[in-house]
């Protein structure tokens, strides 16, 4: 834990590829790589926080058989073990016990692949996202991008919901819950039931809004480039996704100094670390 304020670093745990036209309408043929990025936040009072956990080897085990194998066919995944969340932490001489909190933006497989590597951590997510994930059957979950095998069996024993007890606030149209003076959970539903982001008002990289998969890039939010309706196949609720993007657009206009970072955006990938130092 450091005393010189909140420090954040970004990493990638590999990527999947998907048809570019699904997410950027009118962009023509071809495929785009979607990196599974996650963040390590060193906060002076809260400790070490992970925002999502990327892919891990467990993805391959979880998708070995039908119907989960469909996931590999639709979005082939490229992941090396040393790129896993735990792999990166080990390179920095950190152990799983060094992580105090894991924030799960939502339960898509590219965000929770490493979750089982942190059995001591407190897990923060929205009640809706957990209930939605647990309510899918083993046979239908994959059609929502969920692999139940990746979700720790004991999660309910150490899960915390921001809606339960944290002070609620509205900032420029976004609903938030205050975790500390400079960290807020952000309600970003649509892409996934109860998707959650993090707003960090002071970091070594300035004020940041981590908005997970609420949009595919900060540019899409700025210019209101909505994803193709094909995305509605994997989105929880397309109309809500559009309202969330509009709210983010409004927030960005009202707070131009805040850097919006999506999980799969190029701007986030450019901030990820390619060496062992942070
Ligand atoms: Zn997602």
PDB file of C-alpha atoms and ligand atoms in Angstrom:
ATOM      1  CA  UNK A   1       0.000   0.000   0.000  1.00  0.00           C
ATOM      2  CA  UNK A   2       1.429   3.402  -0.907  1.00  0.00           C
ATOM      3  CA  UNK A   3       1.024   6.751   0.760  1.00  0.00           C
ATOM      4  CA  UNK A   4       1.227   8.957  -2.329  1.00  0.00           C
ATOM      5  CA  UNK A   5      -2.388   8.577  -3.437  1.00  0.00           C
ATOM      6  CA  UNK A   6      -4.237   6.107  -5.635  1.00  0.00           C
ATOM      7  CA  UNK A   7      -2.131   4.326  -8.230  1.00  0.00           C
ATOM      8  CA  UNK A   8      -3.675   2.390 -11.109  1.00  0.00           C
ATOM      9  CA  UNK A   9      -2.133   0.108 -13.737  1.00  0.00           C
ATOM     10  CA  UNK A  10      -3.760  -1.772 -16.627  1.00  0.00           C
ATOM     11  CA  UNK A  11      -3.041  -5.255 -17.954  1.00  0.00           C
ATOM     12  CA  UNK A  12      -4.346  -7.603 -20.638  1.00  0.00           C
ATOM     13  CA  UNK A  13      -4.956 -11.323 -20.169  1.00  0.00           C
ATOM     14  CA  UNK A  14      -5.241 -12.163 -23.848  1.00  0.00           C
ATOM     15  CA  UNK A  15      -7.960 -11.529 -26.384  1.00  0.00           C
ATOM     16  CA  UNK A  16     -10.784 -12.942 -28.412  1.00  0.00           C
ATOM     17  CA  UNK A  17     -11.707 -12.052 -31.961  1.00  0.00           C
ATOM     18  CA  UNK A  18     -15.173 -11.174 -33.249  1.00  0.00           C
ATOM     19  CA  UNK A  19     -16.673  -9.786 -36.426  1.00  0.00           C
ATOM     20  CA  UNK A  20     -15.896  -6.057 -36.584  1.00  0.00           C
ATOM     21  CA  UNK A  21     -19.300  -5.220 -38.100  1.00  0.00           C
ATOM     22  CA  UNK A  22     -21.065  -6.599 -35.010  1.00  0.00           C
ATOM     23  CA  UNK A  23     -19.689  -3.863 -32.827  1.00  0.00           C
ATOM     24  CA  UNK A  24     -18.849  -1.068 -35.253  1.00  0.00           C
ATOM     25  CA  UNK A  25     -21.698  -0.910 -37.803  1.00  0.00           C
ATOM     26  CA  UNK A  26     -20.650   0.138 -41.296  1.00  0.00           C
ATOM     27  CA  UNK A  27     -16.988  -0.626 -40.674  1.00  0.00           C
ATOM     28  CA  UNK A  28     -16.869  -3.378 -43.293  1.00  0.00           C
ATOM     29  CA  UNK A  29     -15.610  -6.940 -43.171  1.00  0.00           C
ATOM     30  CA  UNK A  30     -12.848  -8.358 -41.002  1.00  0.00           C
ATOM     31  CA  UNK A  31     -12.405  -9.274 -37.382  1.00  0.00           C
ATOM     32  CA  UNK A  32     -11.349  -7.196 -34.381  1.00  0.00           C
ATOM     33  CA  UNK A  33      -9.325  -8.360 -31.380  1.00  0.00           C
ATOM     34  CA  UNK A  34     -10.996  -7.639 -28.051  1.00  0.00           C
ATOM     35  CA  UNK A  35      -8.400  -7.681 -25.300  1.00  0.00           C
ATOM     36  CA  UNK A  36      -9.520  -8.785 -21.841  1.00  0.00           C
ATOM     37  CA  UNK A  37      -8.068  -5.865 -19.883  1.00  0.00           C
ATOM     38  CA  UNK A  38      -8.262  -5.416 -16.117  1.00  0.00           C
ATOM     39  CA  UNK A  39      -6.857  -2.944 -13.635  1.00  0.00           C
ATOM     40  CA  UNK A  40      -4.849  -3.133 -10.421  1.00  0.00           C
ATOM     41  CA  UNK A  41      -5.664  -0.221  -8.148  1.00  0.00           C
ATOM     42  CA  UNK A  42      -3.470   0.524  -5.150  1.00  0.00           C
ATOM     43  CA  UNK A  43      -5.618   2.702  -2.871  1.00  0.00           C
ATOM     44  CA  UNK A  44      -4.212   4.293   0.315  1.00  0.00           C
ATOM     45  CA  UNK A  45      -7.217   3.292   2.458  1.00  0.00           C
ATOM     46  CA  UNK A  46      -8.925   0.409   0.634  1.00  0.00           C
ATOM     47  CA  UNK A  47      -5.785  -1.575  -0.241  1.00  0.00           C
ATOM     48  CA  UNK A  48      -5.170  -3.441  -3.475  1.00  0.00           C
ATOM     49  CA  UNK A  49      -8.248  -3.648  -5.677  1.00  0.00           C
ATOM     50  CA  UNK A  50      -8.703  -5.569  -8.915  1.00  0.00           C
ATOM     51  CA  UNK A  51     -11.205  -4.250 -11.414  1.00  0.00           C
ATOM     52  CA  UNK A  52     -12.113  -7.480 -13.288  1.00  0.00           C
ATOM     53  CA  UNK A  53      -9.772 -10.447 -13.733  1.00  0.00           C
ATOM     54  CA  UNK A  54      -9.528 -11.200 -17.492  1.00  0.00           C
ATOM     55  CA  UNK A  55      -9.086 -14.674 -18.961  1.00  0.00           C
ATOM     56  CA  UNK A  56      -7.363 -17.639 -17.359  1.00  0.00           C
ATOM     57  CA  UNK A  57      -6.648 -21.256 -18.376  1.00  0.00           C
ATOM     58  CA  UNK A  58      -9.974 -22.150 -16.821  1.00  0.00           C
ATOM     59  CA  UNK A  59     -11.673 -20.720 -19.904  1.00  0.00           C
ATOM     60  CA  UNK A  60     -10.399 -23.659 -21.969  1.00  0.00           C
ATOM     61  CA  UNK A  61     -11.534 -26.221 -19.398  1.00  0.00           C
ATOM     62  CA  UNK A  62     -14.932 -24.570 -19.088  1.00  0.00           C
ATOM     63  CA  UNK A  63     -15.474 -24.592 -22.869  1.00  0.00           C
ATOM     64  CA  UNK A  64     -14.209 -28.104 -23.604  1.00  0.00           C
ATOM     65  CA  UNK A  65     -17.667 -29.599 -24.054  1.00  0.00           C
ATOM     66  CA  UNK A  66     -20.932 -28.702 -25.727  1.00  0.00           C
ATOM     67  CA  UNK A  67     -22.807 -26.366 -25.265  1.00  0.00           C
ATOM     68  CA  UNK A  68     -20.031 -24.169 -23.781  1.00  0.00           C
ATOM     69  CA  UNK A  69     -17.772 -25.058 -26.703  1.00  0.00           C
ATOM     70  CA  UNK A  70     -19.988 -22.730 -28.793  1.00  0.00           C
ATOM     71  CA  UNK A  71     -18.280 -19.836 -26.991  1.00  0.00           C
ATOM     72  CA  UNK A  72     -14.919 -20.814 -28.589  1.00  0.00           C
ATOM     73  CA  UNK A  73     -16.455 -21.075 -32.042  1.00  0.00           C
ATOM     74  CA  UNK A  74     -18.118 -17.643 -31.910  1.00  0.00           C
ATOM     75  CA  UNK A  75     -15.204 -15.808 -30.304  1.00  0.00           C
ATOM     76  CA  UNK A  76     -11.913 -17.733 -30.489  1.00  0.00           C
ATOM     77  CA  UNK A  77      -9.775 -16.909 -27.439  1.00  0.00           C
ATOM     78  CA  UNK A  78      -5.992 -16.416 -27.410  1.00  0.00           C
ATOM     79  CA  UNK A  79      -4.564 -16.609 -23.905  1.00  0.00           C
ATOM     80  CA  UNK A  80      -1.215 -17.625 -22.411  1.00  0.00           C
ATOM     81  CA  UNK A  81      -0.994 -18.665 -18.771  1.00  0.00           C
ATOM     82  CA  UNK A  82       1.594 -16.012 -17.888  1.00  0.00           C
ATOM     83  CA  UNK A  83      -0.880 -13.341 -19.051  1.00  0.00           C
ATOM     84  CA  UNK A  84      -3.466 -14.319 -16.447  1.00  0.00           C
ATOM     85  CA  UNK A  85      -4.225 -11.891 -13.658  1.00  0.00           C
ATOM     86  CA  UNK A  86      -2.341 -14.071 -11.171  1.00  0.00           C
ATOM     87  CA  UNK A  87       0.506 -14.526 -13.670  1.00  0.00           C
ATOM     88  CA  UNK A  88       0.969 -10.758 -13.905  1.00  0.00           C
ATOM     89  CA  UNK A  89       0.760 -10.294 -10.126  1.00  0.00           C
ATOM     90  CA  UNK A  90       3.404 -12.979  -9.581  1.00  0.00           C
ATOM     91  CA  UNK A  91       5.738 -11.170 -11.967  1.00  0.00           C
ATOM     92  CA  UNK A  92       5.363  -8.190  -9.637  1.00  0.00           C
ATOM     93  CA  UNK A  93       6.099 -10.357  -6.581  1.00  0.00           C
ATOM     94  CA  UNK A  94       2.510 -10.147  -5.385  1.00  0.00           C
ATOM     95  CA  UNK A  95       0.482 -13.012  -3.934  1.00  0.00           C
ATOM     96  CA  UNK A  96      -3.288 -13.610  -4.139  1.00  0.00           C
ATOM     97  CA  UNK A  97      -3.573 -12.579  -0.442  1.00  0.00           C
ATOM     98  CA  UNK A  98      -2.269  -9.115  -1.356  1.00  0.00           C
ATOM     99  CA  UNK A  99      -5.562  -8.410  -3.111  1.00  0.00           C
ATOM    100  CA  UNK A 100      -8.156  -7.068  -0.662  1.00  0.00           C
ATOM    101  CA  UNK A 101     -11.052  -6.443  -3.054  1.00  0.00           C
ATOM    102  CA  UNK A 102     -12.113  -7.650  -6.492  1.00  0.00           C
ATOM    103  CA  UNK A 103     -14.696  -5.554  -8.328  1.00  0.00           C
ATOM    104  CA  UNK A 104     -16.600  -7.637 -10.884  1.00  0.00           C
ATOM    105  CA  UNK A 105     -18.034  -5.305 -13.487  1.00  0.00           C
ATOM    106  CA  UNK A 106     -20.193  -8.172 -14.810  1.00  0.00           C
ATOM    107  CA  UNK A 107     -20.013 -11.937 -15.153  1.00  0.00           C
ATOM    108  CA  UNK A 108     -19.005 -12.370 -18.799  1.00  0.00           C
ATOM    109  CA  UNK A 109     -16.258 -14.989 -19.072  1.00  0.00           C
ATOM    110  CA  UNK A 110     -13.568 -12.493 -20.158  1.00  0.00           C
ATOM    111  CA  UNK A 111     -14.069 -10.519 -16.918  1.00  0.00           C
ATOM    112  CA  UNK A 112     -14.219 -13.324 -14.341  1.00  0.00           C
ATOM    113  CA  UNK A 113     -11.691 -15.833 -15.730  1.00  0.00           C
ATOM    114  CA  UNK A 114      -9.244 -15.212 -12.880  1.00  0.00           C
ATOM    115  CA  UNK A 115     -11.785 -14.758 -10.079  1.00  0.00           C
ATOM    116  CA  UNK A 116     -11.119 -18.151  -8.464  1.00  0.00           C
ATOM    117  CA  UNK A 117      -7.464 -17.207  -7.926  1.00  0.00           C
ATOM    118  CA  UNK A 118      -8.432 -14.812  -5.112  1.00  0.00           C
ATOM    119  CA  UNK A 119     -10.247 -16.924  -2.511  1.00  0.00           C
ATOM    120  CA  UNK A 120      -9.593 -14.445   0.317  1.00  0.00           C
ATOM    121  CA  UNK A 121     -10.708 -11.288  -1.462  1.00  0.00           C
ATOM    122  CA  UNK A 122     -13.950  -9.458  -0.858  1.00  0.00           C
ATOM    123  CA  UNK A 123     -15.955  -9.420  -4.067  1.00  0.00           C
ATOM    124  CA  UNK A 124     -17.994  -6.404  -5.116  1.00  0.00           C
ATOM    125  CA  UNK A 125     -20.655  -6.601  -7.812  1.00  0.00           C
ATOM    126  CA  UNK A 126     -24.276  -5.626  -8.216  1.00  0.00           C
ATOM    127  CA  UNK A 127     -26.985  -7.859  -6.814  1.00  0.00           C
ATOM    128  CA  UNK A 128     -28.658  -7.904 -10.254  1.00  0.00           C
ATOM    129  CA  UNK A 129     -25.558  -9.131 -12.080  1.00  0.00           C
ATOM    130  CA  UNK A 130     -24.990 -11.967  -9.608  1.00  0.00           C
ATOM    131  CA  UNK A 131     -28.646 -12.986  -9.526  1.00  0.00           C
ATOM    132  CA  UNK A 132     -28.797 -12.941 -13.328  1.00  0.00           C
ATOM    133  CA  UNK A 133     -25.659 -15.089 -13.590  1.00  0.00           C
ATOM    134  CA  UNK A 134     -26.820 -17.617 -11.016  1.00  0.00           C
ATOM    135  CA  UNK A 135     -30.303 -17.853 -12.549  1.00  0.00           C
ATOM    136  CA  UNK A 136     -29.075 -19.174 -15.931  1.00  0.00           C
ATOM    137  CA  UNK A 137     -29.001 -22.940 -16.273  1.00  0.00           C
ATOM    138  CA  UNK A 138     -25.769 -24.776 -17.119  1.00  0.00           C
ATOM    139  CA  UNK A 139     -27.139 -25.293 -20.627  1.00  0.00           C
ATOM    140  CA  UNK A 140     -28.296 -21.753 -21.400  1.00  0.00           C
ATOM    141  CA  UNK A 141     -25.695 -19.651 -19.550  1.00  0.00           C
ATOM    142  CA  UNK A 142     -23.238 -19.770 -22.468  1.00  0.00           C
ATOM    143  CA  UNK A 143     -25.763 -17.996 -24.674  1.00  0.00           C
ATOM    144  CA  UNK A 144     -25.437 -15.029 -22.291  1.00  0.00           C
ATOM    145  CA  UNK A 145     -21.617 -15.157 -22.309  1.00  0.00           C
ATOM    146  CA  UNK A 146     -21.584 -16.785 -18.846  1.00  0.00           C
ATOM    147  CA  UNK A 147     -19.528 -19.858 -17.913  1.00  0.00           C
ATOM    148  CA  UNK A 148     -20.800 -20.890 -14.452  1.00  0.00           C
ATOM    149  CA  UNK A 149     -17.628 -22.939 -13.840  1.00  0.00           C
ATOM    150  CA  UNK A 150     -15.652 -19.671 -13.596  1.00  0.00           C
ATOM    151  CA  UNK A 151     -17.735 -18.244 -10.735  1.00  0.00           C
ATOM    152  CA  UNK A 152     -16.428 -19.266  -7.276  1.00  0.00           C
ATOM    153  CA  UNK A 153     -18.816 -21.593  -5.449  1.00  0.00           C
ATOM    154  CA  UNK A 154     -18.379 -19.641  -2.208  1.00  0.00           C
ATOM    155  CA  UNK A 155     -18.888 -16.236  -3.783  1.00  0.00           C
ATOM    156  CA  UNK A 156     -22.115 -15.552  -1.864  1.00  0.00           C
ATOM    157  CA  UNK A 157     -20.165 -15.848   1.428  1.00  0.00           C
ATOM    158  CA  UNK A 158     -17.844 -12.936   0.585  1.00  0.00           C
ATOM    159  CA  UNK A 159     -19.841 -10.785  -1.817  1.00  0.00           C
ATOM    160  CA  UNK A 160     -20.686  -7.139  -1.137  1.00  0.00           C
ATOM    161  CA  UNK A 161     -23.317  -5.153  -2.985  1.00  0.00           C
ATOM    162  CA  UNK A 162     -22.714  -1.370  -3.260  1.00  0.00           C
ATOM    163  CA  UNK A 163     -26.479  -0.855  -3.180  1.00  0.00           C
ATOM    164  CA  UNK A 164     -26.550  -2.267   0.365  1.00  0.00           C
ATOM    165  CA  UNK A 165     -25.352   0.438   2.668  1.00  0.00           C
ATOM    166  CA  UNK A 166     -23.190   2.719   0.523  1.00  0.00           C
ATOM    167  CA  UNK A 167     -24.360   6.285   0.026  1.00  0.00           C
ATOM    168  CA  UNK A 168     -26.109   6.790  -3.318  1.00  0.00           C
ATOM    169  CA  UNK A 169     -25.387   9.829  -5.491  1.00  0.00           C
ATOM    170  CA  UNK A 170     -26.255  11.030  -8.968  1.00  0.00           C
ATOM    171  CA  UNK A 171     -23.497  12.676 -10.983  1.00  0.00           C
ATOM    172  CA  UNK A 172     -24.274  14.170 -14.402  1.00  0.00           C
ATOM    173  CA  UNK A 173     -26.980  11.560 -15.005  1.00  0.00           C
ATOM    174  CA  UNK A 174     -25.060   8.541 -13.729  1.00  0.00           C
ATOM    175  CA  UNK A 175     -26.111   6.704 -10.575  1.00  0.00           C
ATOM    176  CA  UNK A 176     -23.186   6.025  -8.250  1.00  0.00           C
ATOM    177  CA  UNK A 177     -22.436   4.649  -4.790  1.00  0.00           C
ATOM    178  CA  UNK A 178     -19.654   6.210  -2.720  1.00  0.00           C
ATOM    179  CA  UNK A 179     -17.040   3.626  -1.648  1.00  0.00           C
ATOM    180  CA  UNK A 180     -14.621   6.258  -0.375  1.00  0.00           C
ATOM    181  CA  UNK A 181     -14.081   9.982  -0.926  1.00  0.00           C
ATOM    182  CA  UNK A 182     -12.452   9.336  -4.287  1.00  0.00           C
ATOM    183  CA  UNK A 183     -13.921   5.985  -5.444  1.00  0.00           C
ATOM    184  CA  UNK A 184     -17.496   5.427  -6.607  1.00  0.00           C
ATOM    185  CA  UNK A 185     -19.291   2.411  -8.030  1.00  0.00           C
ATOM    186  CA  UNK A 186     -21.233   3.345 -11.177  1.00  0.00           C
ATOM    187  CA  UNK A 187     -24.466   1.772 -12.397  1.00  0.00           C
ATOM    188  CA  UNK A 188     -24.016   0.850 -16.093  1.00  0.00           C
ATOM    189  CA  UNK A 189     -26.801  -1.605 -16.993  1.00  0.00           C
ATOM    190  CA  UNK A 190     -27.728  -2.814 -20.490  1.00  0.00           C
ATOM    191  CA  UNK A 191     -24.753  -4.753 -21.808  1.00  0.00           C
ATOM    192  CA  UNK A 192     -25.252  -7.051 -18.807  1.00  0.00           C
ATOM    193  CA  UNK A 193     -27.844  -6.947 -16.016  1.00  0.00           C
ATOM    194  CA  UNK A 194     -26.591  -4.533 -13.363  1.00  0.00           C
ATOM    195  CA  UNK A 195     -23.184  -3.959 -14.950  1.00  0.00           C
ATOM    196  CA  UNK A 196     -20.978  -1.881 -12.642  1.00  0.00           C
ATOM    197  CA  UNK A 197     -18.149   0.545 -13.373  1.00  0.00           C
ATOM    198  CA  UNK A 198     -15.758   2.493 -11.134  1.00  0.00           C
ATOM    199  CA  UNK A 199     -15.227   6.251 -11.016  1.00  0.00           C
ATOM    200  CA  UNK A 200     -11.860   7.224  -9.520  1.00  0.00           C
ATOM    201  CA  UNK A 201     -11.626  10.963  -9.020  1.00  0.00           C
ATOM    202  CA  UNK A 202      -7.871  11.063  -8.243  1.00  0.00           C
ATOM    203  CA  UNK A 203      -5.272   8.650  -9.597  1.00  0.00           C
ATOM    204  CA  UNK A 204      -1.730   8.808 -10.955  1.00  0.00           C
ATOM    205  CA  UNK A 205      -3.409   8.911 -14.410  1.00  0.00           C
ATOM    206  CA  UNK A 206      -5.917  11.633 -13.464  1.00  0.00           C
ATOM    207  CA  UNK A 207      -9.671  11.189 -12.962  1.00  0.00           C
ATOM    208  CA  UNK A 208     -10.854   7.940 -14.597  1.00  0.00           C
ATOM    209  CA  UNK A 209     -14.186   6.310 -15.303  1.00  0.00           C
ATOM    210  CA  UNK A 210     -13.758   2.583 -15.858  1.00  0.00           C
ATOM    211  CA  UNK A 211     -16.878   1.710 -17.811  1.00  0.00           C
ATOM    212  CA  UNK A 212     -16.273  -1.981 -18.627  1.00  0.00           C
ATOM    213  CA  UNK A 213     -18.385  -3.037 -21.625  1.00  0.00           C
ATOM    214  CA  UNK A 214     -20.919  -0.184 -21.476  1.00  0.00           C
ATOM    215  CA  UNK A 215     -19.347   0.814 -24.826  1.00  0.00           C
ATOM    216  CA  UNK A 216     -16.594  -0.635 -27.001  1.00  0.00           C
ATOM    217  CA  UNK A 217     -14.488   2.545 -26.953  1.00  0.00           C
ATOM    218  CA  UNK A 218     -14.394   6.044 -25.471  1.00  0.00           C
ATOM    219  CA  UNK A 219     -14.696   7.307 -29.037  1.00  0.00           C
ATOM    220  CA  UNK A 220     -18.039   5.464 -29.372  1.00  0.00           C
ATOM    221  CA  UNK A 221     -19.303   7.290 -26.268  1.00  0.00           C
ATOM    222  CA  UNK A 222     -18.064  10.684 -27.472  1.00  0.00           C
ATOM    223  CA  UNK A 223     -19.621  10.316 -30.936  1.00  0.00           C
ATOM    224  CA  UNK A 224     -22.601   8.209 -29.854  1.00  0.00           C
ATOM    225  CA  UNK A 225     -21.699   5.285 -32.111  1.00  0.00           C
ATOM    226  CA  UNK A 226     -24.088   2.623 -30.907  1.00  0.00           C
ATOM    227  CA  UNK A 227     -23.185  -1.042 -31.371  1.00  0.00           C
ATOM    228  CA  UNK A 228     -24.948  -3.057 -34.049  1.00  0.00           C
ATOM    229  CA  UNK A 229     -28.262  -4.596 -33.089  1.00  0.00           C
ATOM    230  CA  UNK A 230     -26.526  -7.923 -33.652  1.00  0.00           C
ATOM    231  CA  UNK A 231     -24.936  -7.162 -30.296  1.00  0.00           C
ATOM    232  CA  UNK A 232     -28.407  -7.407 -28.798  1.00  0.00           C
ATOM    233  CA  UNK A 233     -27.915 -11.164 -29.110  1.00  0.00           C
ATOM    234  CA  UNK A 234     -25.340 -10.978 -26.329  1.00  0.00           C
ATOM    235  CA  UNK A 235     -26.638  -7.842 -24.620  1.00  0.00           C
ATOM    236  CA  UNK A 236     -28.922  -8.140 -21.684  1.00  0.00           C
ATOM    237  CA  UNK A 237     -31.162  -5.258 -22.792  1.00  0.00           C
ATOM    238  CA  UNK A 238     -30.343  -3.228 -25.912  1.00  0.00           C
ATOM    239  CA  UNK A 239     -32.547  -0.194 -25.085  1.00  0.00           C
ATOM    240  CA  UNK A 240     -30.971   0.080 -21.627  1.00  0.00           C
ATOM    241  CA  UNK A 241     -27.526  -0.222 -23.218  1.00  0.00           C
ATOM    242  CA  UNK A 242     -28.366   2.817 -25.389  1.00  0.00           C
ATOM    243  CA  UNK A 243     -29.615   4.809 -22.339  1.00  0.00           C
ATOM    244  CA  UNK A 244     -26.403   3.980 -20.465  1.00  0.00           C
ATOM    245  CA  UNK A 245     -24.287   5.101 -23.439  1.00  0.00           C
ATOM    246  CA  UNK A 246     -26.293   8.343 -23.580  1.00  0.00           C
ATOM    247  CA  UNK A 247     -25.757   8.883 -19.835  1.00  0.00           C
ATOM    248  CA  UNK A 248     -21.996   8.305 -20.294  1.00  0.00           C
ATOM    249  CA  UNK A 249     -21.990  10.769 -23.212  1.00  0.00           C
ATOM    250  CA  UNK A 250     -23.696  13.354 -21.004  1.00  0.00           C
ATOM    251  CA  UNK A 251     -21.253  12.665 -18.144  1.00  0.00           C
ATOM    252  CA  UNK A 252     -18.261  13.059 -20.498  1.00  0.00           C
ATOM    253  CA  UNK A 253     -19.594  16.375 -21.828  1.00  0.00           C
ATOM    254  CA  UNK A 254     -20.134  17.666 -18.284  1.00  0.00           C
ATOM    255  CA  UNK A 255     -16.737  16.343 -17.100  1.00  0.00           C
ATOM    256  CA  UNK A 256     -14.331  16.607 -20.052  1.00  0.00           C
ATOM    257  CA  UNK A 257     -11.294  16.104 -17.809  1.00  0.00           C
ATOM    258  CA  UNK A 258     -12.416  12.584 -16.836  1.00  0.00           C
ATOM    259  CA  UNK A 259     -10.850   9.860 -19.005  1.00  0.00           C
ATOM    260  CA  UNK A 260     -13.368   7.171 -19.975  1.00  0.00           C
ATOM    261  CA  UNK A 261     -11.809   3.740 -20.332  1.00  0.00           C
ATOM    262  CA  UNK A 262     -13.699   0.733 -21.689  1.00  0.00           C
ATOM    263  CA  UNK A 263     -12.457  -2.826 -21.151  1.00  0.00           C
ATOM    264  CA  UNK A 264     -11.872  -3.529 -24.822  1.00  0.00           C
ATOM    265  CA  UNK A 265     -11.041  -0.056 -26.184  1.00  0.00           C
ATOM    266  CA  UNK A 266      -7.784   0.644 -27.975  1.00  0.00           C
ATOM    267  CA  UNK A 267      -7.080   3.521 -25.575  1.00  0.00           C
ATOM    268  CA  UNK A 268      -7.142   1.078 -22.655  1.00  0.00           C
ATOM    269  CA  UNK A 269      -4.976  -1.470 -24.464  1.00  0.00           C
ATOM    270  CA  UNK A 270      -2.403   1.256 -25.106  1.00  0.00           C
ATOM    271  CA  UNK A 271      -2.188   1.807 -21.343  1.00  0.00           C
ATOM    272  CA  UNK A 272      -1.540  -1.854 -20.546  1.00  0.00           C
ATOM    273  CA  UNK A 273       1.848  -3.029 -19.391  1.00  0.00           C
ATOM    274  CA  UNK A 274       4.072  -5.101 -21.600  1.00  0.00           C
ATOM    275  CA  UNK A 275       6.880  -5.523 -19.127  1.00  0.00           C
ATOM    276  CA  UNK A 276       7.135  -6.471 -15.464  1.00  0.00           C
ATOM    277  CA  UNK A 277       7.326  -3.023 -13.945  1.00  0.00           C
ATOM    278  CA  UNK A 278       4.413  -0.848 -12.885  1.00  0.00           C
TER     279      UNK A 278
HETATM  280 ZN1  LIG B   1     -19.242  -8.154 -21.455  1.00  0.00          ZN
END
